[in-house]
Amino acid sequence: MARATGTKRAILDATLELAATKGISGTTMDEVAERAGVAKGSLYYNFSSKDRLFEELLQEGVGAVADTLREASAGLHGSAALEALVRALLDRIAANTALSKLMAAEIFRTDRTWQKTLFALRHEALAVFADAIAEAKPLSRADGTCGLMASSVFGAVLMSGLEWLVFEPERPRDEVAAAILGSLSGGLFGEERSASR
């Protein structure tokens, strides 16, 4: 999806700013028009409804995340691809914290008209993680855990990234990535599990 420009871009940016602080339900079309500096008629010319506005905002944002992940892992395989994906997703979260907050709030909502669109885009992003996991752990495809593992990694990076930016913004991104990758590589349970076997 091509990135919107001009009036449409101003509306989408204003919507994202408002939704990141007030939530989708708390954001009104009047507020969006005012923040974007456009007439209400212009807002409705570009987006026929609040639902359509948020659907396009999430479609653009999550689609860009999926594109970033594909680019980050291009030419890499297995654990090298996973490391690149974790770092790229953290960078994306840092570059657009408002979108990340909105994604975290909306990803599990099932009462939204845009849920099917968001689900399809989420699936695209997770597929990139799933491919890297399948290369690093080939049995994960055969035993059906690859998708769940991809979801776990994506969720861990998303929430850890938000935690980092909200509570520890001074911490370098590489430290955050190392902590996530350490927990994924068995850093939490690896020694205890092998000792108990």
Coordinates of C-alpha atoms in Angstrom, one line a residue:
M1 CA 0.0 0.0 0.0
A2 CA 1.4 3.4 -1.0
R3 CA 1.9 5.9 1.8
A4 CA -0.8 8.6 1.8
T5 CA 0.2 12.2 1.1
G6 CA -1.2 15.7 1.5
T7 CA -4.5 16.1 3.2
K8 CA -5.0 12.4 3.6
R9 CA -1.6 12.1 5.3
A10 CA -2.4 15.0 7.7
I11 CA -5.7 13.3 8.6
L12 CA -4.0 9.9 9.2
D13 CA -1.2 11.5 11.3
A14 CA -3.7 13.5 13.4
T15 CA -5.8 10.3 13.9
L16 CA -2.8 8.4 15.1
E17 CA -1.7 11.1 17.5
L18 CA -5.2 11.3 19.0
A19 CA -5.8 7.5 19.2
A20 CA -2.4 6.9 20.8
T21 CA -3.4 9.0 23.8
K22 CA -7.2 8.7 23.8
G23 CA -7.9 5.3 22.2
I24 CA -10.0 4.7 19.2
S25 CA -13.3 4.9 21.0
G26 CA -12.3 8.2 22.7
T27 CA -11.2 9.9 19.4
T28 CA -13.9 11.8 17.5
M29 CA -14.0 12.9 13.9
D30 CA -14.3 16.5 15.0
E31 CA -11.1 16.2 17.0
V32 CA -9.4 14.6 14.0
A33 CA -10.5 17.4 11.7
E34 CA -9.3 20.0 14.1
R35 CA -5.9 18.4 14.8
A36 CA -5.3 17.8 11.1
G37 CA -6.3 21.4 10.3
V38 CA -8.9 20.4 7.7
A39 CA -12.6 21.0 7.3
K40 CA -14.9 18.3 8.4
G41 CA -16.2 17.9 4.9
S42 CA -12.6 17.3 3.7
L43 CA -12.3 14.6 6.4
Y44 CA -15.4 12.8 5.2
Y45 CA -14.4 13.3 1.6
N46 CA -11.2 11.3 2.3
F47 CA -12.7 8.8 4.8
S48 CA -16.4 8.0 4.7
S49 CA -16.5 7.0 8.4
K50 CA -14.5 6.7 11.5
D51 CA -14.3 3.0 10.9
R52 CA -12.9 3.5 7.4
L53 CA -10.4 6.0 8.7
F54 CA -9.0 3.6 11.4
E55 CA -9.0 0.7 9.0
E56 CA -6.8 2.6 6.6
L57 CA -4.6 3.8 9.4
L58 CA -4.0 0.3 10.7
Q59 CA -3.7 -1.2 7.2
E60 CA -1.0 1.3 6.3
G61 CA 0.8 0.9 9.6
V62 CA 0.7 -2.9 10.0
G63 CA 1.5 -3.2 6.3
A64 CA 4.6 -1.1 6.7
V65 CA 5.7 -3.3 9.7
A66 CA 5.3 -6.4 7.5
D67 CA 7.4 -4.7 4.7
T68 CA 10.1 -3.7 7.2
L69 CA 10.3 -7.3 8.5
R70 CA 10.6 -8.7 5.0
E71 CA 13.4 -6.3 4.1
A72 CA 15.2 -6.9 7.4
S73 CA 15.3 -10.7 6.9
A74 CA 16.0 -10.7 3.2
G75 CA 19.0 -13.0 2.5
L76 CA 19.2 -14.1 6.1
H77 CA 18.3 -17.5 7.5
G78 CA 17.4 -19.1 10.8
S79 CA 18.7 -17.4 13.9
A80 CA 20.4 -14.6 11.9
A81 CA 17.1 -13.8 10.4
L82 CA 15.4 -13.9 13.8
E83 CA 18.0 -11.5 15.3
A84 CA 17.5 -9.1 12.4
L85 CA 13.7 -9.3 12.8
V86 CA 13.9 -8.5 16.5
R87 CA 16.1 -5.5 15.9
A88 CA 14.0 -4.3 13.0
L89 CA 10.8 -4.5 14.9
L90 CA 12.3 -2.7 17.9
D91 CA 13.5 0.1 15.5
R92 CA 10.0 0.3 13.9
I93 CA 8.4 0.5 17.4
A94 CA 10.9 3.3 18.3
A95 CA 10.2 5.2 15.1
N96 CA 6.4 5.0 15.5
T97 CA 5.5 4.4 19.1
A98 CA 2.0 5.8 18.6
L99 CA 1.2 3.1 16.0
S100 CA 2.8 0.4 18.2
K101 CA 0.5 1.4 21.1
L102 CA -2.5 1.3 18.8
M103 CA -1.5 -2.1 17.5
A104 CA -1.0 -3.5 21.0
A105 CA -4.5 -2.1 22.0
E106 CA -6.3 -3.3 18.9
I107 CA -4.7 -6.6 17.9
F108 CA -7.0 -8.7 20.1
R109 CA -10.2 -6.7 19.6
T110 CA -12.8 -8.7 17.8
D111 CA -15.6 -6.2 17.7
R112 CA -14.1 -3.8 15.1
T113 CA -15.1 -3.6 11.5
W114 CA -11.5 -3.7 10.4
Q115 CA -10.6 -6.9 12.3
K116 CA -10.4 -9.0 9.1
T117 CA -8.0 -6.5 7.5
L118 CA -5.9 -6.3 10.7
F119 CA -5.8 -10.1 11.0
A120 CA -4.6 -10.5 7.4
L121 CA -1.9 -7.9 7.9
R122 CA -0.9 -9.4 11.2
H123 CA -0.6 -12.8 9.5
E124 CA 1.7 -11.3 6.9
A125 CA 4.0 -9.9 9.6
L126 CA 3.9 -13.2 11.6
A127 CA 4.7 -15.2 8.5
V128 CA 8.1 -13.5 8.3
F129 CA 8.9 -14.6 11.8
A130 CA 7.4 -18.1 11.2
D131 CA 9.7 -18.6 8.2
A132 CA 12.8 -17.7 10.2
I133 CA 11.7 -19.9 13.1
A134 CA 11.1 -22.8 10.8
E135 CA 14.6 -22.5 9.4
A136 CA 16.1 -22.3 12.9
K137 CA 13.9 -25.1 14.3
P138 CA 12.6 -27.2 11.4
L139 CA 10.4 -29.4 13.5
S140 CA 8.3 -26.4 14.5
R141 CA 6.5 -26.6 11.1
A142 CA 6.0 -30.3 11.4
D143 CA 4.6 -30.2 14.9
G144 CA 2.4 -27.1 14.2
T145 CA 4.1 -24.8 16.8
C146 CA 5.8 -22.5 14.3
G147 CA 2.9 -20.1 14.1
L148 CA 2.4 -20.0 17.8
M149 CA 6.1 -19.4 18.3
A150 CA 6.0 -16.6 15.7
S151 CA 3.1 -15.0 17.6
S152 CA 5.0 -15.3 20.9
V153 CA 8.1 -13.7 19.5
F154 CA 6.3 -10.9 17.8
G155 CA 4.2 -10.2 20.9
A156 CA 7.3 -10.3 23.2
V157 CA 9.1 -7.8 21.0
L158 CA 6.1 -5.5 20.6
M159 CA 5.4 -5.4 24.4
S160 CA 9.1 -5.2 25.4
G161 CA 9.6 -2.4 22.9
L162 CA 6.8 -0.4 24.4
E163 CA 8.0 -1.1 27.9
W164 CA 11.5 0.1 26.8
L165 CA 10.2 3.3 25.3
V166 CA 7.8 4.2 28.1
F167 CA 9.9 3.1 31.1
E168 CA 13.5 2.9 30.1
P169 CA 14.0 5.1 27.0
E170 CA 17.6 5.7 27.9
R171 CA 18.5 2.0 27.5
P172 CA 20.2 1.3 24.1
R173 CA 18.2 -0.7 21.6
D174 CA 20.9 -3.3 21.4
E175 CA 20.5 -4.1 25.1
V176 CA 16.8 -4.5 24.7
A177 CA 17.3 -6.8 21.7
A178 CA 19.9 -8.8 23.6
A179 CA 17.5 -9.3 26.5
I180 CA 14.8 -10.5 24.2
L181 CA 17.1 -12.7 22.2
G182 CA 18.6 -14.1 25.4
S183 CA 15.2 -15.1 26.7
L184 CA 14.3 -16.6 23.3
S185 CA 17.4 -18.7 23.1
G186 CA 16.8 -20.4 26.4
G187 CA 18.4 -17.8 28.6
L188 CA 15.5 -18.0 31.1
F189 CA 15.2 -21.8 31.4
G190 CA 18.0 -23.3 29.4
E191 CA 20.3 -24.1 32.4
E192 CA 17.5 -25.2 34.7
R193 CA 15.9 -27.4 32.1
S194 CA 19.1 -29.2 31.2
A195 CA 19.9 -29.7 34.9
S196 CA 16.5 -31.2 35.6
R197 CA 16.7 -33.7 32.8

